[in-house]
Amino acid sequence: MTKRTPRPERSDPRKNHFLGRLQPDDYEALMRVSKIVPLKFRKRLLQQDEPVNAVYFPLTCMFSLLVTTVGEPQMELATIGVEGIVGASEVFQTKGAMGLNLIQIPGTAVRIEANAFRKVIGDRPVVQRLIYEHLYALLRQILYAAACNRIHTMEERCARWLLMTHDRAGEDTFPLTQEFLSHMLGVRRATVNVATGMLKKAGFIRYVRGKITVIDRHGLESASCGCYRAIVKVYASLNPATR
């Protein structure tokens, strides 16, 4: 049984990997127009195709990026936590949001109004390059998830998603309903029940009253496909400290 010590509240903006890579002058320029905000569970931000009014740098929260189509349920494209940014590429390119951004793990984030962010980075090529690097990593995550949904079993897909959420939660227990997980994986609840039931029976997780607890991290990794490790590798390449 693998235990993890709960992390302290991470209010230092540099805990976000993007902000932590900035040069002091770029960092200070962004911090002058920023504020740290609390974000509640299931809060909806950056509605799909609509103008982006702010950029977010997760500190202790996790965003789920969902795509919606008329008459179809929501399906997750990616998750974004302390390793990434939300809304920056859309603001920089003056585009609508790629999808619906929903808070899956409540916590804090650095928030910068879109106009202020665009003004600050306008003549800062290093910051612009970092935005494109993170956009590339996000697109790689989306591509791996798309392939995973096509070729891997539901148990492997479920394990991958739980591992990624566990990484961003920083704690062994986090909120997750099977209804929401069905949206994340694009399947019916009955199918999710089977997959989580297998992981639970194997002793990897515990599910009680809308909360998942990871009780055997190594076991859960063994149940996942290689997509999880591939996604982790992509983001690690952006942060020299993790190499």
Coordinates of C-alpha atoms in Angstrom, one line a residue:
M1 CA 0.0 0.0 0.0
T2 CA 1.5 3.3 -1.1
K3 CA 1.0 6.3 1.0
R4 CA 1.6 9.9 0.1
T5 CA 2.0 12.8 2.5
P6 CA -0.6 15.5 1.8
R7 CA 1.0 18.5 0.2
P8 CA 0.9 21.9 1.9
E9 CA -1.2 24.7 0.3
R10 CA 1.0 25.9 -2.5
S11 CA 0.5 29.6 -2.8
D12 CA 3.8 30.4 -4.3
P13 CA 3.1 31.2 -8.0
R14 CA 6.4 29.7 -9.0
K15 CA 5.1 26.3 -8.1
N16 CA 3.4 26.5 -11.4
H17 CA 5.9 25.0 -13.9
F18 CA 5.2 27.7 -16.5
L19 CA 5.7 30.6 -14.1
G20 CA 8.7 28.8 -12.5
R21 CA 10.5 28.8 -15.9
L22 CA 10.2 32.6 -16.5
Q23 CA 13.1 35.0 -16.2
P24 CA 12.7 37.4 -13.2
D25 CA 11.7 40.4 -15.3
D26 CA 9.0 38.5 -17.2
Y27 CA 7.8 36.9 -14.0
E28 CA 7.5 40.2 -12.2
A29 CA 5.7 41.8 -15.1
L30 CA 3.0 39.1 -15.0
M31 CA 2.7 39.1 -11.3
R32 CA 2.0 42.8 -11.2
V33 CA -1.3 42.1 -13.1
S34 CA -2.2 38.8 -11.5
K35 CA -4.0 37.5 -8.4
I36 CA -4.4 34.1 -6.7
V37 CA -8.0 32.9 -6.8
P38 CA -9.8 29.9 -5.2
L39 CA -11.7 27.7 -7.7
K40 CA -14.5 25.4 -6.5
F41 CA -15.2 21.9 -7.6
R42 CA -17.2 21.7 -10.9
K43 CA -16.8 25.4 -11.6
R44 CA -17.1 26.1 -15.3
L45 CA -14.6 28.4 -16.9
L46 CA -13.7 29.4 -20.5
Q47 CA -16.8 28.1 -22.3
Q48 CA -16.1 26.3 -25.6
D49 CA -15.7 28.6 -28.7
E50 CA -16.4 31.7 -26.5
P51 CA -13.9 34.5 -26.0
V52 CA -11.3 33.8 -23.3
N53 CA -11.5 36.5 -20.6
A54 CA -8.6 35.3 -18.4
V55 CA -5.6 33.1 -18.3
Y56 CA -5.1 30.6 -15.4
F57 CA -2.0 29.0 -14.0
P58 CA -3.1 26.1 -11.7
L59 CA -1.3 25.8 -8.3
T60 CA -3.4 23.3 -6.4
C61 CA -6.4 22.8 -8.7
M62 CA -6.9 20.7 -11.8
F63 CA -8.8 21.7 -14.9
S64 CA -10.5 19.2 -17.2
L65 CA -10.7 20.3 -20.8
L66 CA -14.0 19.0 -22.4
V67 CA -15.3 19.0 -25.9
T68 CA -19.1 19.2 -26.5
T69 CA -21.1 18.7 -29.7
V70 CA -24.8 19.2 -30.2
G71 CA -26.8 16.3 -28.8
E72 CA -23.7 14.5 -27.6
P73 CA -22.3 14.1 -24.1
Q74 CA -19.2 15.9 -23.0
M75 CA -15.9 14.1 -23.4
E76 CA -12.6 15.0 -21.9
L77 CA -9.7 16.0 -24.2
A78 CA -7.0 16.6 -21.5
T79 CA -6.3 17.5 -17.9
I80 CA -4.3 20.5 -16.8
G81 CA -2.7 21.0 -13.4
V82 CA 0.4 22.6 -11.9
E83 CA 2.4 21.6 -15.0
G84 CA 0.4 23.8 -17.4
I85 CA -1.6 26.9 -18.3
V86 CA -5.2 27.4 -19.3
G87 CA -6.3 29.9 -21.9
A88 CA -2.9 31.4 -22.8
S89 CA -2.6 30.2 -26.4
E90 CA -6.2 31.3 -27.1
V91 CA -5.6 34.8 -25.7
F92 CA -2.3 35.2 -27.4
Q93 CA -3.8 34.2 -30.8
T94 CA -7.2 35.9 -30.1
K95 CA -9.2 32.7 -30.5
G96 CA -12.2 31.2 -28.7
A97 CA -11.7 28.6 -26.0
M98 CA -10.8 25.1 -27.4
G99 CA -13.3 23.5 -25.1
L100 CA -15.2 23.8 -21.8
N101 CA -12.8 24.1 -18.9
L102 CA -14.2 22.5 -15.7
I103 CA -12.6 22.4 -12.3
Q104 CA -12.2 18.7 -11.4
I105 CA -10.0 19.2 -8.3
P106 CA -10.7 22.4 -6.3
G107 CA -7.9 24.6 -5.3
T108 CA -6.1 27.8 -6.2
A109 CA -4.7 29.3 -9.4
V110 CA -3.0 32.5 -10.6
R111 CA -5.5 34.5 -12.7
I112 CA -4.6 37.2 -15.2
E113 CA -7.2 39.1 -17.2
A114 CA -6.9 38.4 -20.9
N115 CA -6.2 42.0 -22.0
A116 CA -3.5 42.5 -19.3
F117 CA -1.9 39.2 -20.2
R118 CA -1.9 40.0 -24.0
K119 CA -0.3 43.4 -23.3
V120 CA 2.4 42.1 -21.0
I121 CA 3.5 39.3 -23.4
G122 CA 3.2 41.3 -26.6
D123 CA 6.9 42.2 -26.7
R124 CA 8.3 39.3 -24.7
P125 CA 9.4 36.6 -27.1
V126 CA 10.6 34.2 -24.5
V127 CA 7.2 34.1 -22.8
Q128 CA 5.6 33.6 -26.3
R129 CA 7.9 30.7 -27.0
L130 CA 7.0 29.0 -23.7
I131 CA 3.3 29.4 -24.5
Y132 CA 3.8 27.5 -27.8
E133 CA 5.8 24.8 -26.0
H134 CA 3.0 24.2 -23.5
L135 CA 0.4 24.3 -26.4
Y136 CA 2.5 21.6 -28.1
A137 CA 2.5 19.5 -24.9
L138 CA -1.2 19.9 -24.5
L139 CA -1.8 18.8 -28.1
R140 CA 0.5 15.8 -27.5
Q141 CA -1.6 14.9 -24.5
I142 CA -4.8 15.1 -26.6
L143 CA -3.3 12.9 -29.3
Y144 CA -2.2 10.3 -26.8
A145 CA -5.7 10.3 -25.2
A146 CA -7.4 10.0 -28.6
A147 CA -5.2 7.0 -29.5
C148 CA -5.7 5.5 -26.0
N149 CA -9.5 5.7 -26.4
R150 CA -9.3 3.9 -29.7
I151 CA -6.8 1.0 -29.0
H152 CA -6.7 0.4 -25.2
T153 CA -9.1 -1.4 -22.8
M154 CA -11.4 0.5 -20.6
E155 CA -9.5 -0.7 -17.5
E156 CA -6.2 0.7 -19.0
R157 CA -7.9 4.0 -19.9
C158 CA -9.5 4.4 -16.5
A159 CA -6.1 3.6 -14.8
R160 CA -4.4 6.2 -16.9
W161 CA -6.9 8.9 -16.1
L162 CA -6.8 8.1 -12.4
L163 CA -3.0 8.3 -12.4
M164 CA -3.0 11.7 -14.1
T165 CA -5.6 13.0 -11.6
H166 CA -3.6 11.5 -8.7
D167 CA -0.5 13.4 -9.8
R168 CA -2.3 16.7 -9.9
A169 CA -4.3 16.2 -6.7
G170 CA -1.1 15.6 -4.7
E171 CA -3.2 13.5 -2.3
D172 CA -4.4 9.9 -2.3
T173 CA -8.1 10.8 -2.1
F174 CA -9.9 13.2 -4.5
P175 CA -13.5 13.8 -5.5
L176 CA -14.8 11.8 -8.5
T177 CA -18.2 10.5 -9.3
Q178 CA -18.7 7.7 -11.7
E179 CA -21.1 9.8 -13.7
F180 CA -18.3 12.4 -14.2
L181 CA -15.7 9.7 -15.0
S182 CA -18.1 8.4 -17.7
H183 CA -18.0 11.8 -19.3
M184 CA -14.2 11.9 -19.0
L185 CA -13.9 8.6 -20.8
G186 CA -16.8 9.0 -23.2
V187 CA -18.7 5.9 -22.2
R188 CA -21.8 4.8 -20.3
R189 CA -21.8 4.7 -16.5
A190 CA -22.3 0.9 -16.6
T191 CA -19.0 0.6 -18.5
V192 CA -17.2 2.7 -16.0
N193 CA -18.6 0.7 -13.1
V194 CA -17.0 -2.5 -14.6
A195 CA -13.6 -0.8 -15.1
T196 CA -13.5 0.8 -11.6
G197 CA -14.8 -2.4 -10.1
M198 CA -11.9 -4.4 -11.6
L199 CA -9.4 -1.8 -10.2
K200 CA -11.1 -1.9 -6.9
K201 CA -11.2 -5.7 -6.8
A202 CA -7.4 -5.7 -7.5
G203 CA -6.9 -3.6 -4.5
F204 CA -5.6 -0.6 -6.4
I205 CA -8.3 1.9 -5.5
R206 CA -11.2 2.5 -3.1
Y207 CA -14.4 4.2 -4.1
V208 CA -16.7 5.6 -1.4
R209 CA -19.4 8.3 -1.7
G210 CA -18.1 10.2 -4.7
K211 CA -14.4 10.0 -3.7
I212 CA -11.6 7.8 -5.1
T213 CA -8.7 6.8 -3.0
V214 CA -5.5 5.4 -4.6
I215 CA -4.3 2.7 -2.2
D216 CA -1.7 1.0 -4.5
R217 CA 0.0 3.4 -6.8
H218 CA 2.4 0.9 -8.3
G219 CA -0.5 -1.5 -8.9
L220 CA -2.5 1.2 -10.7
E221 CA 0.5 2.0 -12.9
S222 CA 0.8 -1.7 -13.8
A223 CA -2.9 -1.6 -14.9
S224 CA -2.4 1.5 -17.1
C225 CA -1.3 1.5 -20.7
G226 CA 2.0 3.2 -21.8
C227 CA 0.1 6.4 -22.7
Y228 CA 0.3 7.6 -19.1
R229 CA 4.1 7.4 -19.1
A230 CA 4.3 9.0 -22.6
I231 CA 2.3 12.0 -21.5
V232 CA 4.4 12.4 -18.3
K233 CA 7.5 12.4 -20.4
V234 CA 6.2 15.1 -22.7
Y235 CA 5.6 17.5 -19.8
A236 CA 8.8 16.6 -18.0
S237 CA 10.7 17.7 -21.2
L238 CA 9.4 21.2 -20.6
N239 CA 10.7 21.4 -17.1
P240 CA 14.5 20.8 -16.8
A241 CA 14.2 20.4 -13.0
T242 CA 12.2 17.2 -13.5
R243 CA 14.5 15.5 -16.0

